[in-house]
PDB file of C-alpha atoms and ligand atoms in Angstrom:
ATOM      1  CA  MET A   1      -0.062  -0.170   0.206  1.00  0.00           C
ATOM      2  CA  ILE A   2       1.134   3.635  -0.820  1.00  0.00           C
ATOM      3  CA  GLU A   3       1.169   6.250   1.788  1.00  0.00           C
ATOM      4  CA  LEU A   4       0.500   9.716   0.832  1.00  0.00           C
ATOM      5  CA  TRP A   5       1.278  13.002   2.910  1.00  0.00           C
ATOM      6  CA  GLY A   6      -0.677  15.812   1.889  1.00  0.00           C
ATOM      7  CA  ARG A   7      -4.138  18.148   2.126  1.00  0.00           C
ATOM      8  CA  LYS A   8      -5.920  17.229  -1.082  1.00  0.00           C
ATOM      9  CA  ASN A   9      -6.429  20.837  -1.894  1.00  0.00           C
ATOM     10  CA  SER A  10      -2.672  21.452  -2.914  1.00  0.00           C
ATOM     11  CA  ASN A  11      -2.281  21.270  -6.284  1.00  0.00           C
ATOM     12  CA  ASN A  12       1.278  19.547  -6.186  1.00  0.00           C
ATOM     13  CA  VAL A  13      -0.957  16.772  -4.138  1.00  0.00           C
ATOM     14  CA  MET A  14      -3.723  16.856  -6.853  1.00  0.00           C
ATOM     15  CA  THR A  15      -0.832  15.737  -9.243  1.00  0.00           C
ATOM     16  CA  VAL A  16       0.119  12.716  -7.382  1.00  0.00           C
ATOM     17  CA  ILE A  17      -3.291  11.809  -6.272  1.00  0.00           C
ATOM     18  CA  TRP A  18      -4.759  12.308  -9.710  1.00  0.00           C
ATOM     19  CA  THR A  19      -2.068  10.015 -11.128  1.00  0.00           C
ATOM     20  CA  MET A  20      -2.610   7.626  -8.759  1.00  0.00           C
ATOM     21  CA  SER A  21      -6.432   7.093  -9.485  1.00  0.00           C
ATOM     22  CA  GLU A  22      -5.642   7.098 -13.171  1.00  0.00           C
ATOM     23  CA  LEU A  23      -3.377   4.075 -12.485  1.00  0.00           C
ATOM     24  CA  ASP A  24      -6.311   2.269  -9.921  1.00  0.00           C
ATOM     25  CA  LEU A  25      -3.748   2.272  -7.428  1.00  0.00           C
ATOM     26  CA  LYS A  26      -4.664   1.864  -3.523  1.00  0.00           C
ATOM     27  CA  TYR A  27      -3.381   4.551  -0.879  1.00  0.00           C
ATOM     28  CA  GLN A  28      -3.714   5.583   2.455  1.00  0.00           C
ATOM     29  CA  ARG A  29      -3.498   9.599   2.444  1.00  0.00           C
ATOM     30  CA  TYR A  30      -2.789  11.511   5.329  1.00  0.00           C
ATOM     31  CA  ASN A  31      -4.025  15.318   5.645  1.00  0.00           C
ATOM     32  CA  VAL A  32      -1.016  17.466   6.615  1.00  0.00           C
ATOM     33  CA  GLY A  33       0.103  20.817   5.553  1.00  0.00           C
ATOM     34  CA  GLY A  34      -2.030  24.315   5.412  1.00  0.00           C
ATOM     35  CA  SER A  35      -4.073  24.421   8.405  1.00  0.00           C
ATOM     36  CA  PHE A  36      -3.645  20.762   8.961  1.00  0.00           C
ATOM     37  CA  GLY A  37      -0.121  21.431   9.931  1.00  0.00           C
ATOM     38  CA  GLY A  38       2.044  18.535  10.458  1.00  0.00           C
ATOM     39  CA  LEU A  39       5.080  19.491   8.051  1.00  0.00           C
ATOM     40  CA  ASP A  40       7.805  20.417  11.101  1.00  0.00           C
ATOM     41  CA  THR A  41       7.869  17.366  12.985  1.00  0.00           C
ATOM     42  CA  GLU A  42      11.027  15.347  13.277  1.00  0.00           C
ATOM     43  CA  GLU A  43       8.927  12.521  11.403  1.00  0.00           C
ATOM     44  CA  PHE A  44       7.884  14.381   8.213  1.00  0.00           C
ATOM     45  CA  LEU A  45      11.231  16.296   8.135  1.00  0.00           C
ATOM     46  CA  GLU A  46      12.839  12.663   7.797  1.00  0.00           C
ATOM     47  CA  MET A  47      11.086  12.013   4.961  1.00  0.00           C
ATOM     48  CA  ASN A  48      11.223  15.575   3.383  1.00  0.00           C
ATOM     49  CA  PRO A  49      13.707  18.174   4.816  1.00  0.00           C
ATOM     50  CA  ASN A  50      12.049  20.865   2.762  1.00  0.00           C
ATOM     51  CA  GLY A  51       8.619  20.364   4.731  1.00  0.00           C
ATOM     52  CA  ARG A  52       6.495  20.123   1.902  1.00  0.00           C
ATOM     53  CA  ILE A  53       3.894  18.272   0.511  1.00  0.00           C
ATOM     54  CA  PRO A  54       3.369  15.777  -1.318  1.00  0.00           C
ATOM     55  CA  VAL A  55       5.348  12.919   0.203  1.00  0.00           C
ATOM     56  CA  ILE A  56       4.697   9.435  -0.612  1.00  0.00           C
ATOM     57  CA  LYS A  57       6.072   6.457   1.052  1.00  0.00           C
ATOM     58  CA  HIS A  58       6.176   3.195  -1.553  1.00  0.00           C
ATOM     59  CA  GLN A  59       7.831  -0.207  -0.198  1.00  0.00           C
ATOM     60  CA  GLY A  60       8.729   1.919   3.008  1.00  0.00           C
ATOM     61  CA  LYS A  61      11.144   4.387   1.043  1.00  0.00           C
ATOM     62  CA  PRO A  62       9.957   8.173   1.097  1.00  0.00           C
ATOM     63  CA  LEU A  63      10.026  10.076  -1.917  1.00  0.00           C
ATOM     64  CA  TYR A  64       9.072  13.742  -2.767  1.00  0.00           C
ATOM     65  CA  GLU A  65       8.501  16.137  -5.553  1.00  0.00           C
ATOM     66  CA  ALA A  66       5.419  15.990  -7.257  1.00  0.00           C
ATOM     67  CA  THR A  67       6.558  15.279 -10.705  1.00  0.00           C
ATOM     68  CA  THR A  68       9.157  13.051  -9.588  1.00  0.00           C
ATOM     69  CA  ILE A  69       6.713  11.036  -8.037  1.00  0.00           C
ATOM     70  CA  VAL A  70       4.310  11.025 -11.247  1.00  0.00           C
ATOM     71  CA  ARG A  71       7.207   9.746 -12.941  1.00  0.00           C
ATOM     72  CA  TYR A  72       8.294   7.153 -10.471  1.00  0.00           C
ATOM     73  CA  LEU A  73       4.507   5.627 -10.261  1.00  0.00           C
ATOM     74  CA  ALA A  74       4.214   5.957 -13.951  1.00  0.00           C
ATOM     75  CA  GLY A  75       7.530   4.002 -14.531  1.00  0.00           C
ATOM     76  CA  ILE A  76       6.269   1.246 -11.952  1.00  0.00           C
ATOM     77  CA  PHE A  77       2.632   0.850 -12.987  1.00  0.00           C
ATOM     78  CA  GLY A  78       1.772   3.113 -15.962  1.00  0.00           C
ATOM     79  CA  GLN A  79       3.354   1.285 -18.919  1.00  0.00           C
ATOM     80  CA  GLU A  80       0.144   1.069 -20.988  1.00  0.00           C
ATOM     81  CA  ASN A  81      -1.660   4.109 -20.135  1.00  0.00           C
ATOM     82  CA  LEU A  82       0.158   7.090 -18.575  1.00  0.00           C
ATOM     83  CA  LEU A  83       3.655   6.484 -19.894  1.00  0.00           C
ATOM     84  CA  PRO A  84       4.514   7.006 -24.096  1.00  0.00           C
ATOM     85  CA  GLN A  85       6.314   4.036 -25.213  1.00  0.00           C
ATOM     86  CA  ASP A  86       7.871   5.582 -27.803  1.00  0.00           C
ATOM     87  CA  SER A  87      11.306   7.115 -26.719  1.00  0.00           C
ATOM     88  CA  TYR A  88      10.746  10.475 -28.338  1.00  0.00           C
ATOM     89  CA  GLU A  89       7.358  11.131 -26.918  1.00  0.00           C
ATOM     90  CA  ARG A  90       8.049  10.028 -23.678  1.00  0.00           C
ATOM     91  CA  ALA A  91      11.087  12.807 -23.518  1.00  0.00           C
ATOM     92  CA  VAL A  92       8.114  15.012 -24.941  1.00  0.00           C
ATOM     93  CA  ALA A  93       5.738  13.628 -21.782  1.00  0.00           C
ATOM     94  CA  ASP A  94       8.909  14.807 -19.606  1.00  0.00           C
ATOM     95  CA  GLN A  95       9.593  18.039 -21.167  1.00  0.00           C
ATOM     96  CA  TRP A  96       6.082  19.537 -20.562  1.00  0.00           C
ATOM     97  CA  MET A  97       6.342  18.333 -16.768  1.00  0.00           C
ATOM     98  CA  ASP A  98       9.855  20.147 -16.398  1.00  0.00           C
ATOM     99  CA  TRP A  99       8.362  23.151 -18.439  1.00  0.00           C
ATOM    100  CA  PHE A 100       5.467  23.227 -16.287  1.00  0.00           C
ATOM    101  CA  LYS A 101       7.768  23.087 -12.789  1.00  0.00           C
ATOM    102  CA  SER A 102      10.555  25.407 -14.162  1.00  0.00           C
ATOM    103  CA  THR A 103       8.640  28.112 -16.186  1.00  0.00           C
ATOM    104  CA  PHE A 104       4.417  27.828 -15.893  1.00  0.00           C
ATOM    105  CA  TYR A 105       4.129  27.676 -12.374  1.00  0.00           C
ATOM    106  CA  PRO A 106       6.602  30.155 -11.178  1.00  0.00           C
ATOM    107  CA  ALA A 107       4.612  32.672 -13.690  1.00  0.00           C
ATOM    108  CA  PHE A 108       1.130  31.423 -12.492  1.00  0.00           C
ATOM    109  CA  HIS A 109       1.783  31.130  -8.619  1.00  0.00           C
ATOM    110  CA  PRO A 110       1.357  34.773  -7.420  1.00  0.00           C
ATOM    111  CA  THR A 111      -1.835  35.099  -9.507  1.00  0.00           C
ATOM    112  CA  PHE A 112      -3.429  32.066  -7.629  1.00  0.00           C
ATOM    113  CA  TRP A 113      -1.733  33.010  -4.125  1.00  0.00           C
ATOM    114  CA  GLY A 114      -2.641  36.661  -4.805  1.00  0.00           C
ATOM    115  CA  LEU A 115      -6.129  36.229  -5.648  1.00  0.00           C
ATOM    116  CA  ILE A 116      -6.839  33.078  -3.258  1.00  0.00           C
ATOM    117  CA  ARG A 117      -4.527  32.583  -0.848  1.00  0.00           C
ATOM    118  CA  THR A 118      -3.902  36.324   0.281  1.00  0.00           C
ATOM    119  CA  PRO A 119      -6.360  38.299   2.305  1.00  0.00           C
ATOM    120  CA  GLU A 120      -7.767  41.143   0.161  1.00  0.00           C
ATOM    121  CA  ASP A 121      -6.148  44.108   2.097  1.00  0.00           C
ATOM    122  CA  GLN A 122      -2.749  42.475   1.643  1.00  0.00           C
ATOM    123  CA  ARG A 123      -2.936  41.739  -2.187  1.00  0.00           C
ATOM    124  CA  ASN A 124      -0.017  43.067  -4.218  1.00  0.00           C
ATOM    125  CA  HIS A 125      -2.092  43.982  -7.253  1.00  0.00           C
ATOM    126  CA  GLN A 126       0.831  44.666  -9.759  1.00  0.00           C
ATOM    127  CA  LEU A 127       2.399  41.504  -8.893  1.00  0.00           C
ATOM    128  CA  ILE A 128      -1.018  39.592  -9.819  1.00  0.00           C
ATOM    129  CA  GLU A 129      -1.584  41.562 -13.021  1.00  0.00           C
ATOM    130  CA  GLU A 130       2.056  40.870 -14.290  1.00  0.00           C
ATOM    131  CA  SER A 131       1.620  37.319 -13.178  1.00  0.00           C
ATOM    132  CA  ALA A 132      -1.567  37.068 -14.950  1.00  0.00           C
ATOM    133  CA  SER A 133       0.067  38.281 -17.947  1.00  0.00           C
ATOM    134  CA  ARG A 134       3.033  36.230 -18.111  1.00  0.00           C
ATOM    135  CA  THR A 135       0.585  33.053 -17.322  1.00  0.00           C
ATOM    136  CA  ALA A 136      -1.248  34.201 -20.587  1.00  0.00           C
ATOM    137  CA  ASP A 137       2.032  34.646 -22.527  1.00  0.00           C
ATOM    138  CA  LEU A 138       3.041  31.244 -21.789  1.00  0.00           C
ATOM    139  CA  LEU A 139      -0.246  29.602 -22.368  1.00  0.00           C
ATOM    140  CA  SER A 140      -0.074  30.745 -25.968  1.00  0.00           C
ATOM    141  CA  ILE A 141       2.907  28.421 -26.183  1.00  0.00           C
ATOM    142  CA  VAL A 142       0.674  25.725 -24.958  1.00  0.00           C
ATOM    143  CA  GLU A 143      -2.191  26.874 -27.228  1.00  0.00           C
ATOM    144  CA  ARG A 144       0.088  26.607 -30.509  1.00  0.00           C
ATOM    145  CA  ARG A 145       1.193  23.028 -29.167  1.00  0.00           C
ATOM    146  CA  LEU A 146      -2.163  21.589 -28.672  1.00  0.00           C
ATOM    147  CA  GLN A 147      -3.342  23.280 -32.089  1.00  0.00           C
ATOM    148  CA  THR A 148      -0.759  20.531 -33.477  1.00  0.00           C
ATOM    149  CA  THR A 149      -1.731  17.449 -31.211  1.00  0.00           C
ATOM    150  CA  PRO A 150      -4.770  16.348 -29.107  1.00  0.00           C
ATOM    151  CA  TYR A 151      -2.335  15.918 -25.818  1.00  0.00           C
ATOM    152  CA  LEU A 152       0.990  17.831 -24.741  1.00  0.00           C
ATOM    153  CA  ALA A 153       2.980  14.456 -25.576  1.00  0.00           C
ATOM    154  CA  GLY A 154       1.201  13.341 -29.028  1.00  0.00           C
ATOM    155  CA  ASP A 155      -2.297  11.405 -29.471  1.00  0.00           C
ATOM    156  CA  THR A 156      -2.606  10.171 -26.088  1.00  0.00           C
ATOM    157  CA  PHE A 157      -3.176  11.282 -22.552  1.00  0.00           C
ATOM    158  CA  SER A 158       0.132  10.740 -20.367  1.00  0.00           C
ATOM    159  CA  ILE A 159       1.867  11.741 -17.484  1.00  0.00           C
ATOM    160  CA  GLY A 160       2.927  15.171 -19.668  1.00  0.00           C
ATOM    161  CA  ASP A 161      -0.638  16.276 -19.239  1.00  0.00           C
ATOM    162  CA  ILE A 162      -1.124  15.870 -15.402  1.00  0.00           C
ATOM    163  CA  PRO A 163       0.935  18.703 -14.144  1.00  0.00           C
ATOM    164  CA  LEU A 164      -0.353  21.496 -16.250  1.00  0.00           C
ATOM    165  CA  GLY A 165      -3.690  19.763 -16.188  1.00  0.00           C
ATOM    166  CA  THR A 166      -3.889  20.454 -12.501  1.00  0.00           C
ATOM    167  CA  CYS A 167      -3.534  24.340 -12.823  1.00  0.00           C
ATOM    168  CA  ILE A 168      -5.721  24.719 -15.765  1.00  0.00           C
ATOM    169  CA  TYR A 169      -8.727  24.085 -13.811  1.00  0.00           C
ATOM    170  CA  ARG A 170      -7.579  26.599 -11.373  1.00  0.00           C
ATOM    171  CA  TYR A 171      -6.578  29.401 -14.038  1.00  0.00           C
ATOM    172  CA  LEU A 172      -9.801  28.714 -15.703  1.00  0.00           C
ATOM    173  CA  ASN A 173     -12.068  29.381 -13.329  1.00  0.00           C
ATOM    174  CA  LEU A 174     -10.444  32.113 -11.704  1.00  0.00           C
ATOM    175  CA  GLU A 175     -12.074  35.432 -11.625  1.00  0.00           C
ATOM    176  CA  ILE A 176      -9.646  36.904 -14.027  1.00  0.00           C
ATOM    177  CA  SER A 177      -9.709  38.503 -17.977  1.00  0.00           C
ATOM    178  CA  ARG A 178      -7.961  35.705 -20.062  1.00  0.00           C
ATOM    179  CA  PRO A 179      -7.155  35.654 -23.734  1.00  0.00           C
ATOM    180  CA  SER A 180      -9.137  32.879 -25.638  1.00  0.00           C
ATOM    181  CA  PHE A 181      -7.513  29.819 -26.044  1.00  0.00           C
ATOM    182  CA  PRO A 182      -9.752  27.461 -28.088  1.00  0.00           C
ATOM    183  CA  ALA A 183      -7.201  24.402 -28.238  1.00  0.00           C
ATOM    184  CA  ILE A 184      -6.483  24.952 -24.632  1.00  0.00           C
ATOM    185  CA  GLU A 185     -10.233  24.737 -23.942  1.00  0.00           C
ATOM    186  CA  SER A 186     -10.813  21.575 -26.231  1.00  0.00           C
ATOM    187  CA  TRP A 187      -7.935  19.967 -24.074  1.00  0.00           C
ATOM    188  CA  TYR A 188      -9.246  20.907 -20.897  1.00  0.00           C
ATOM    189  CA  GLN A 189     -12.859  19.431 -22.073  1.00  0.00           C
ATOM    190  CA  LYS A 190     -11.077  16.235 -22.438  1.00  0.00           C
ATOM    191  CA  LEU A 191      -9.551  16.239 -19.006  1.00  0.00           C
ATOM    192  CA  GLU A 192     -13.002  17.312 -17.701  1.00  0.00           C
ATOM    193  CA  ASN A 193     -14.331  14.065 -19.236  1.00  0.00           C
ATOM    194  CA  ARG A 194     -12.084  11.982 -17.065  1.00  0.00           C
ATOM    195  CA  PRO A 195     -13.523  10.627 -13.627  1.00  0.00           C
ATOM    196  CA  ALA A 196      -9.974  10.877 -11.838  1.00  0.00           C
ATOM    197  CA  TYR A 197      -9.921  14.558 -12.800  1.00  0.00           C
ATOM    198  CA  GLN A 198     -13.381  15.368 -12.097  1.00  0.00           C
ATOM    199  CA  LYS A 199     -12.887  13.568  -8.550  1.00  0.00           C
ATOM    200  CA  HIS A 200      -9.546  14.842  -7.709  1.00  0.00           C
ATOM    201  CA  VAL A 201      -8.679  18.346  -9.820  1.00  0.00           C
ATOM    202  CA  MET A 202     -12.185  19.959 -10.125  1.00  0.00           C
ATOM    203  CA  ILE A 203     -12.373  20.727  -6.543  1.00  0.00           C
ATOM    204  CA  PRO A 204     -14.051  24.260  -5.532  1.00  0.00           C
ATOM    205  CA  PHE A 205     -11.196  26.477  -4.221  1.00  0.00           C
ATOM    206  CA  GLY A 206     -13.243  29.750  -3.319  1.00  0.00           C
ATOM    207  CA  ARG A 207     -13.259  33.243  -4.513  1.00  0.00           C
ATOM    208  CA  ASN A 208     -10.829  34.332  -1.730  1.00  0.00           C
ATOM    209  CA  ASN A 209      -8.919  33.474   1.198  1.00  0.00           C
ATOM    210  CA  ALA A 210     -11.709  33.222   3.802  1.00  0.00           C
ATOM    211  CA  GLU A 211     -13.533  30.853   1.339  1.00  0.00           C
ATOM    212  CA  TRP A 212     -10.429  28.950   0.645  1.00  0.00           C
ATOM    213  CA  LEU A 213     -10.160  28.657   4.247  1.00  0.00           C
ATOM    214  CA  GLU A 214     -13.888  27.457   4.646  1.00  0.00           C
ATOM    215  CA  LEU A 215     -13.512  24.736   2.046  1.00  0.00           C
ATOM    216  CA  GLU A 216     -10.190  23.446   3.557  1.00  0.00           C
ATOM    217  CA  ALA A 217     -11.819  23.024   6.951  1.00  0.00           C
ATOM    218  CA  THR A 218     -14.393  20.745   5.279  1.00  0.00           C
ATOM    219  CA  LEU A 219     -11.822  18.367   3.526  1.00  0.00           C
ATOM    220  CA  SER A 220     -11.965  15.206   5.198  1.00  0.00           C
ATOM    221  CA  SER A 221      -8.958  12.362   4.867  1.00  0.00           C
ATOM    222  CA  ASP A 222     -11.165  10.053   3.072  1.00  0.00           C
ATOM    223  CA  ASP A 223     -10.485   9.807  -0.639  1.00  0.00           C
TER     224      ASP A 223
HETATM  225  N1  GSH B 301       8.745  21.477  -5.727  1.00  0.00           N
HETATM  226  C1  GSH B 301       7.616  20.816  -4.919  1.00  0.00           C
HETATM  227  C2  GSH B 301       6.943  21.946  -4.125  1.00  0.00           C
HETATM  228  C3  GSH B 301       6.213  21.243  -3.039  1.00  0.00           C
HETATM  229  C4  GSH B 301       5.197  22.767  -2.561  1.00  0.00           C
HETATM  230  O1  GSH B 301       5.660  23.480  -2.279  1.00  0.00           O
HETATM  231  N2  GSH B 301       3.898  22.193  -1.733  1.00  0.00           N
HETATM  232  C5  GSH B 301       3.408  22.878  -1.170  1.00  0.00           C
HETATM  233  C6  GSH B 301       1.603  22.667  -1.425  1.00  0.00           C
HETATM  234  S1  GSH B 301       1.439  22.807  -2.976  1.00  0.00           S
HETATM  235  C7  GSH B 301       3.291  22.917   0.154  1.00  0.00           C
HETATM  236  O2  GSH B 301       3.970  22.180   1.009  1.00  0.00           O
HETATM  237  N3  GSH B 301       2.835  24.054   1.238  1.00  0.00           N
HETATM  238  C8  GSH B 301       2.910  24.225   2.295  1.00  0.00           C
HETATM  239  C9  GSH B 301       1.490  23.697   3.072  1.00  0.00           C
HETATM  240  O3  GSH B 301       1.036  23.094   2.508  1.00  0.00           O
HETATM  241  O4  GSH B 301       1.389  23.957   4.111  1.00  0.00           O
HETATM  242  C10 GSH B 301       6.906  19.691  -5.500  1.00  0.00           C
HETATM  243  O5  GSH B 301       6.698  19.775  -6.759  1.00  0.00           O
HETATM  244  O6  GSH B 301       6.328  18.653  -4.837  1.00  0.00           O
END
């Protein structure tokens, strides 16, 4: 049985839960992080000295970094569905995961954090605007890619779609102005049809920090 540490409203945790659900894996999840705390205990820091979620333990061995966990689980359990068999296509899936982490997420994070995780009177509006504008620029790269292939790595859904897929739900459901991205919308509709995405990613996050915290308080440790 795989163990997973992390509150399920964290996008990095969702990335792992969505993957495990696509792979039909059984797991035990512990609610830690955010208002649940628990990231600064000796026991947790021994698994992840960064004090961050998600962390998994598989066969008693800990692993952290969401995309690393996704690659690991897909490598063991996802040969036929999540992991492209063609070496080039597999590398393209990896490329989009790395791009998400190194380029997209740092650009998008201030938008989400500013609007949803920061009380209104403490918001840095200029930072939010710059982040939203940079995010839209980066999504135009994704838009061009998805005009040529149905999924990021090619013809089929793969691990390459998962990290950006978690954030795209949030991006498209934030109260911000967005350029039109028809190819991204059509990719998102395909994700929306996946039961694992509906259950684990399409989770309401509220319209502000107060609503976020209210929703977080209702999160159970059941999946
Ligand atoms: N690079 C790490 C980032 C992990 C991370 O920053 N996780 C956030 C949640 S998305 C966290 O632990 N925040 C502290 C908290 O939840 O209390 C990864 O990709 O897994």
